[in-house]
Amino acid sequence: MKNYQVLLWDVDDTLLDFPKSEEYAFFHSLKKFNIECTYEDYKVYSEINDKKWKLLELGQITREEVLVGRFRDFFEYMGIHHVDVTEFQPVYQDELGSVFYFIEKADSLLLRLKEAGYKQYLVTNGVVKTQAKKLKLSGLDKIVDGIFISEAVGYNKPSREYFEKVLTEIDANCKENILLIGDSLSSDIKGGKNAGIPTCLFIKNKEKLNQEQFISDIEAMKPDYVIQSLWNILEILEGKESYSWQNLKTKN
């Protein structure tokens, strides 16, 4: 039985529902600039945004190219030329930080783990002003023992440098006693592997289990655990269930 004492939680799409917040921020920001868009247009933006963040994870573009470039590309796609993206961007970031939606009552889960004596930290890629505002509104900042936002750390997940800074700050005794929980193979699981710490993949969207590429990526990345509910983490910590990928694959 593993003796995990420290939990590193990803935030967006693990504890908080990012697509809901993104959709809210997208339409409320556009409204302030008198721009009308459809839900189909929003999906185009979301895909552009996701691709930009993936390129940042790979170190191929800068943070500024993500934050401003996503709207530059989207406005070009929409034929919007009367709005300055550098003016639109901070409005969007403010809206993005002004709303949150818990996944599976994640705050209750973290409170329970806190009461059980686990040390918990948030590890998230994002903008300090936005993430800090959202985490304060959600109350998560009062539950956890520390927050590591990539912009403040100076490195992004999944880089080894990011996790080296995190591990130095939390002063963990042994990497084997740390468990990283996140939804992203490319950011969280790869980051945990780079850092040499155990990882747990959270699959919020069950439809992904029907995607051959996703399954292939899991088998290549080899997370230590794969869960379909955040609350499964309790059984892992108590040693009641292994939640290995092989077991999940057999069940599905």
Short mmCIF file of N, CA, C and O in Angstrom, two decimals, residues 131-185:
data_model
loop_
_atom_site.label_atom_id
_atom_site.label_comp_id
_atom_site.label_asym_id
_atom_site.label_seq_id
_atom_site.Cartn_x
_atom_site.Cartn_y
_atom_site.Cartn_z
N GLN A 131 -6.24 33.25 -12.25
CA GLN A 131 -6.32 32.06 -11.40
C GLN A 131 -6.49 32.44 -9.93
O GLN A 131 -7.27 31.82 -9.21
N ALA A 132 -5.73 33.44 -9.48
CA ALA A 132 -5.81 33.84 -8.07
C ALA A 132 -7.21 34.34 -7.72
O ALA A 132 -7.76 34.02 -6.66
N LYS A 133 -7.81 35.12 -8.63
CA LYS A 133 -9.15 35.64 -8.41
C LYS A 133 -10.16 34.50 -8.34
O LYS A 133 -11.02 34.45 -7.43
N LYS A 134 -10.05 33.56 -9.26
CA LYS A 134 -10.99 32.44 -9.32
C LYS A 134 -10.84 31.53 -8.10
O LYS A 134 -11.85 31.08 -7.53
N LEU A 135 -9.62 31.28 -7.68
CA LEU A 135 -9.39 30.40 -6.55
C LEU A 135 -9.83 31.04 -5.24
O LEU A 135 -10.27 30.35 -4.32
N LYS A 136 -9.73 32.37 -5.17
CA LYS A 136 -10.22 33.06 -3.98
C LYS A 136 -11.74 33.02 -3.92
O LYS A 136 -12.33 32.76 -2.86
N LEU A 137 -12.39 33.28 -5.06
CA LEU A 137 -13.86 33.24 -5.11
C LEU A 137 -14.39 31.85 -4.77
O LEU A 137 -15.42 31.72 -4.10
N SER A 138 -13.70 30.83 -5.22
CA SER A 138 -14.15 29.46 -5.00
C SER A 138 -13.88 28.98 -3.58
O SER A 138 -14.48 28.01 -3.12
N GLY A 139 -12.97 29.67 -2.90
CA GLY A 139 -12.61 29.26 -1.54
C GLY A 139 -11.54 28.19 -1.48
O GLY A 139 -11.11 27.79 -0.39
N LEU A 140 -11.08 27.74 -2.64
CA LEU A 140 -10.05 26.70 -2.66
C LEU A 140 -8.74 27.20 -2.04
O LEU A 140 -7.97 26.41 -1.48
N ASP A 141 -8.49 28.50 -2.16
CA ASP A 141 -7.26 29.05 -1.60
C ASP A 141 -7.19 28.90 -0.08
O ASP A 141 -6.11 28.87 0.51
N LYS A 142 -8.37 28.78 0.56
CA LYS A 142 -8.41 28.63 2.01
C LYS A 142 -8.27 27.17 2.43
O LYS A 142 -7.99 26.86 3.60
N ILE A 143 -8.49 26.26 1.50
CA ILE A 143 -8.43 24.83 1.81
C ILE A 143 -7.03 24.26 1.64
O ILE A 143 -6.55 23.50 2.48
N VAL A 144 -6.37 24.65 0.56
CA VAL A 144 -5.07 24.05 0.23
C VAL A 144 -3.93 24.72 0.98
O VAL A 144 -4.08 25.79 1.57
N ASP A 145 -2.78 24.05 0.93
CA ASP A 145 -1.60 24.54 1.64
C ASP A 145 -0.71 25.43 0.78
O ASP A 145 0.22 26.06 1.30
N GLY A 146 -0.99 25.49 -0.50
CA GLY A 146 -0.20 26.35 -1.38
C GLY A 146 -0.70 26.28 -2.81
O GLY A 146 -1.38 25.32 -3.20
N ILE A 147 -0.40 27.31 -3.59
CA ILE A 147 -0.84 27.40 -4.98
C ILE A 147 0.36 27.75 -5.86
O ILE A 147 1.10 28.70 -5.55
N PHE A 148 0.53 27.01 -6.92
CA PHE A 148 1.64 27.25 -7.85
C PHE A 148 1.08 27.52 -9.25
O PHE A 148 0.67 26.59 -9.95
N ILE A 149 1.05 28.79 -9.62
CA ILE A 149 0.56 29.22 -10.93
C ILE A 149 1.76 29.43 -11.84
O ILE A 149 2.71 30.12 -11.47
N SER A 150 1.71 28.85 -13.01
CA SER A 150 2.88 28.81 -13.88
C SER A 150 3.48 30.19 -14.16
O SER A 150 4.70 30.35 -14.19
N GLU A 151 2.63 31.19 -14.34
CA GLU A 151 3.15 32.53 -14.62
C GLU A 151 4.02 33.03 -13.48
O GLU A 151 5.03 33.69 -13.70
N ALA A 152 3.64 32.72 -12.24
CA ALA A 152 4.41 33.14 -11.08
C ALA A 152 5.64 32.27 -10.87
O ALA A 152 6.71 32.76 -10.48
N VAL A 153 5.51 30.98 -11.17
CA VAL A 153 6.63 30.05 -11.02
C VAL A 153 7.74 30.38 -12.01
O VAL A 153 8.92 30.26 -11.71
N GLY A 154 7.34 30.83 -13.20
CA GLY A 154 8.32 31.15 -14.24
C GLY A 154 8.51 30.04 -15.25
O GLY A 154 9.25 30.19 -16.22
N TYR A 155 7.85 28.94 -15.03
CA TYR A 155 7.88 27.79 -15.95
C TYR A 155 6.48 27.21 -16.05
O TYR A 155 5.64 27.43 -15.17
N ASN A 156 6.23 26.47 -17.11
CA ASN A 156 4.92 25.85 -17.32
C ASN A 156 4.98 24.35 -17.10
O ASN A 156 6.02 23.72 -17.32
N LYS A 157 3.85 23.77 -16.67
CA LYS A 157 3.74 22.32 -16.74
C LYS A 157 3.77 21.95 -18.22
O LYS A 157 3.19 22.68 -19.03
N PRO A 158 4.41 20.90 -18.63
CA PRO A 158 4.96 19.81 -17.84
C PRO A 158 6.47 19.90 -17.58
O PRO A 158 7.09 18.87 -17.32
N SER A 159 7.06 21.06 -17.67
CA SER A 159 8.52 21.16 -17.61
C SER A 159 9.08 20.67 -16.27
O SER A 159 8.45 20.82 -15.22
N ARG A 160 10.24 20.09 -16.33
CA ARG A 160 10.92 19.61 -15.13
C ARG A 160 11.21 20.78 -14.19
O ARG A 160 11.11 20.65 -12.96
N GLU A 161 11.52 21.96 -14.77
CA GLU A 161 11.83 23.13 -13.96
C GLU A 161 10.64 23.58 -13.12
O GLU A 161 10.81 24.00 -11.97
N TYR A 162 9.45 23.48 -13.70
CA TYR A 162 8.24 23.85 -12.95
C TYR A 162 8.11 22.99 -11.70
O TYR A 162 7.93 23.50 -10.59
N PHE A 163 8.21 21.69 -11.87
CA PHE A 163 8.02 20.79 -10.74
C PHE A 163 9.19 20.82 -9.76
O PHE A 163 9.01 20.57 -8.56
N GLU A 164 10.37 21.12 -10.24
CA GLU A 164 11.50 21.27 -9.32
C GLU A 164 11.24 22.41 -8.35
O GLU A 164 11.53 22.31 -7.15
N LYS A 165 10.69 23.51 -8.86
CA LYS A 165 10.35 24.65 -7.99
C LYS A 165 9.26 24.28 -7.01
O LYS A 165 9.31 24.65 -5.83
N VAL A 166 8.25 23.55 -7.49
CA VAL A 166 7.16 23.13 -6.61
C VAL A 166 7.69 22.24 -5.49
O VAL A 166 7.41 22.46 -4.30
N LEU A 167 8.48 21.24 -5.85
CA LEU A 167 8.98 20.28 -4.86
C LEU A 167 9.92 20.95 -3.86
O LEU A 167 9.95 20.59 -2.68
N THR A 168 10.66 21.94 -4.33
CA THR A 168 11.54 22.67 -3.42
C THR A 168 10.72 23.47 -2.41
O THR A 168 11.03 23.50 -1.21
N GLU A 169 9.65 24.10 -2.88
CA GLU A 169 8.82 24.93 -2.01
C GLU A 169 8.06 24.12 -0.98
O GLU A 169 7.91 24.54 0.17
N ILE A 170 7.55 22.96 -1.36
CA ILE A 170 6.73 22.18 -0.43
C ILE A 170 7.59 21.34 0.50
O ILE A 170 7.09 20.80 1.50
N ASP A 171 8.88 21.22 0.19
CA ASP A 171 9.82 20.51 1.07
C ASP A 171 9.32 19.11 1.40
O ASP A 171 9.28 18.70 2.57
N ALA A 172 8.89 18.39 0.36
CA ALA A 172 8.40 17.02 0.56
C ALA A 172 9.56 16.09 0.86
O ALA A 172 10.64 16.20 0.28
N ASN A 173 9.34 15.17 1.79
CA ASN A 173 10.42 14.27 2.21
C ASN A 173 10.78 13.25 1.15
O ASN A 173 11.94 12.92 0.96
N CYS A 174 9.78 12.75 0.45
CA CYS A 174 10.02 11.66 -0.50
C CYS A 174 9.05 11.77 -1.66
O CYS A 174 7.84 11.93 -1.46
N LYS A 175 9.56 11.67 -2.88
CA LYS A 175 8.70 11.79 -4.06
C LYS A 175 7.65 10.69 -4.11
O LYS A 175 6.56 10.89 -4.63
N GLU A 176 7.98 9.51 -3.55
CA GLU A 176 7.04 8.40 -3.56
C GLU A 176 5.80 8.67 -2.72
O GLU A 176 4.78 8.00 -2.85
N ASN A 177 5.89 9.67 -1.84
CA ASN A 177 4.76 10.00 -0.97
C ASN A 177 3.87 11.11 -1.54
O ASN A 177 2.95 11.58 -0.89
N ILE A 178 4.19 11.53 -2.77
CA ILE A 178 3.44 12.60 -3.44
C ILE A 178 2.61 11.99 -4.56
O ILE A 178 3.08 11.12 -5.29
N LEU A 179 1.38 12.45 -4.73
CA LEU A 179 0.54 12.00 -5.83
C LEU A 179 0.00 13.21 -6.57
O LEU A 179 -0.59 14.11 -5.97
N LEU A 180 0.20 13.23 -7.88
CA LEU A 180 -0.30 14.31 -8.74
C LEU A 180 -1.58 13.85 -9.44
O LEU A 180 -1.59 12.79 -10.08
N ILE A 181 -2.65 14.64 -9.31
CA ILE A 181 -3.93 14.30 -9.93
C ILE A 181 -4.30 15.37 -10.95
O ILE A 181 -4.35 16.55 -10.62
N GLY A 182 -4.54 14.95 -12.19
CA GLY A 182 -4.90 15.92 -13.23
C GLY A 182 -5.56 15.26 -14.41
O GLY A 182 -5.53 14.03 -14.56
N ASP A 183 -6.15 16.08 -15.27
CA ASP A 183 -6.91 15.55 -16.41
C ASP A 183 -6.10 15.50 -17.71
O ASP A 183 -6.53 14.88 -18.68
N SER A 184 -4.95 16.16 -17.73
CA SER A 184 -4.20 16.28 -18.98
C SER A 184 -3.00 15.34 -19.03
O SER A 184 -2.13 15.38 -18.17
N LEU A 185 -2.97 14.52 -20.07
CA LEU A 185 -1.82 13.64 -20.28
C LEU A 185 -0.57 14.44 -20.63
O LEU A 185 0.52 14.16 -20.13
#
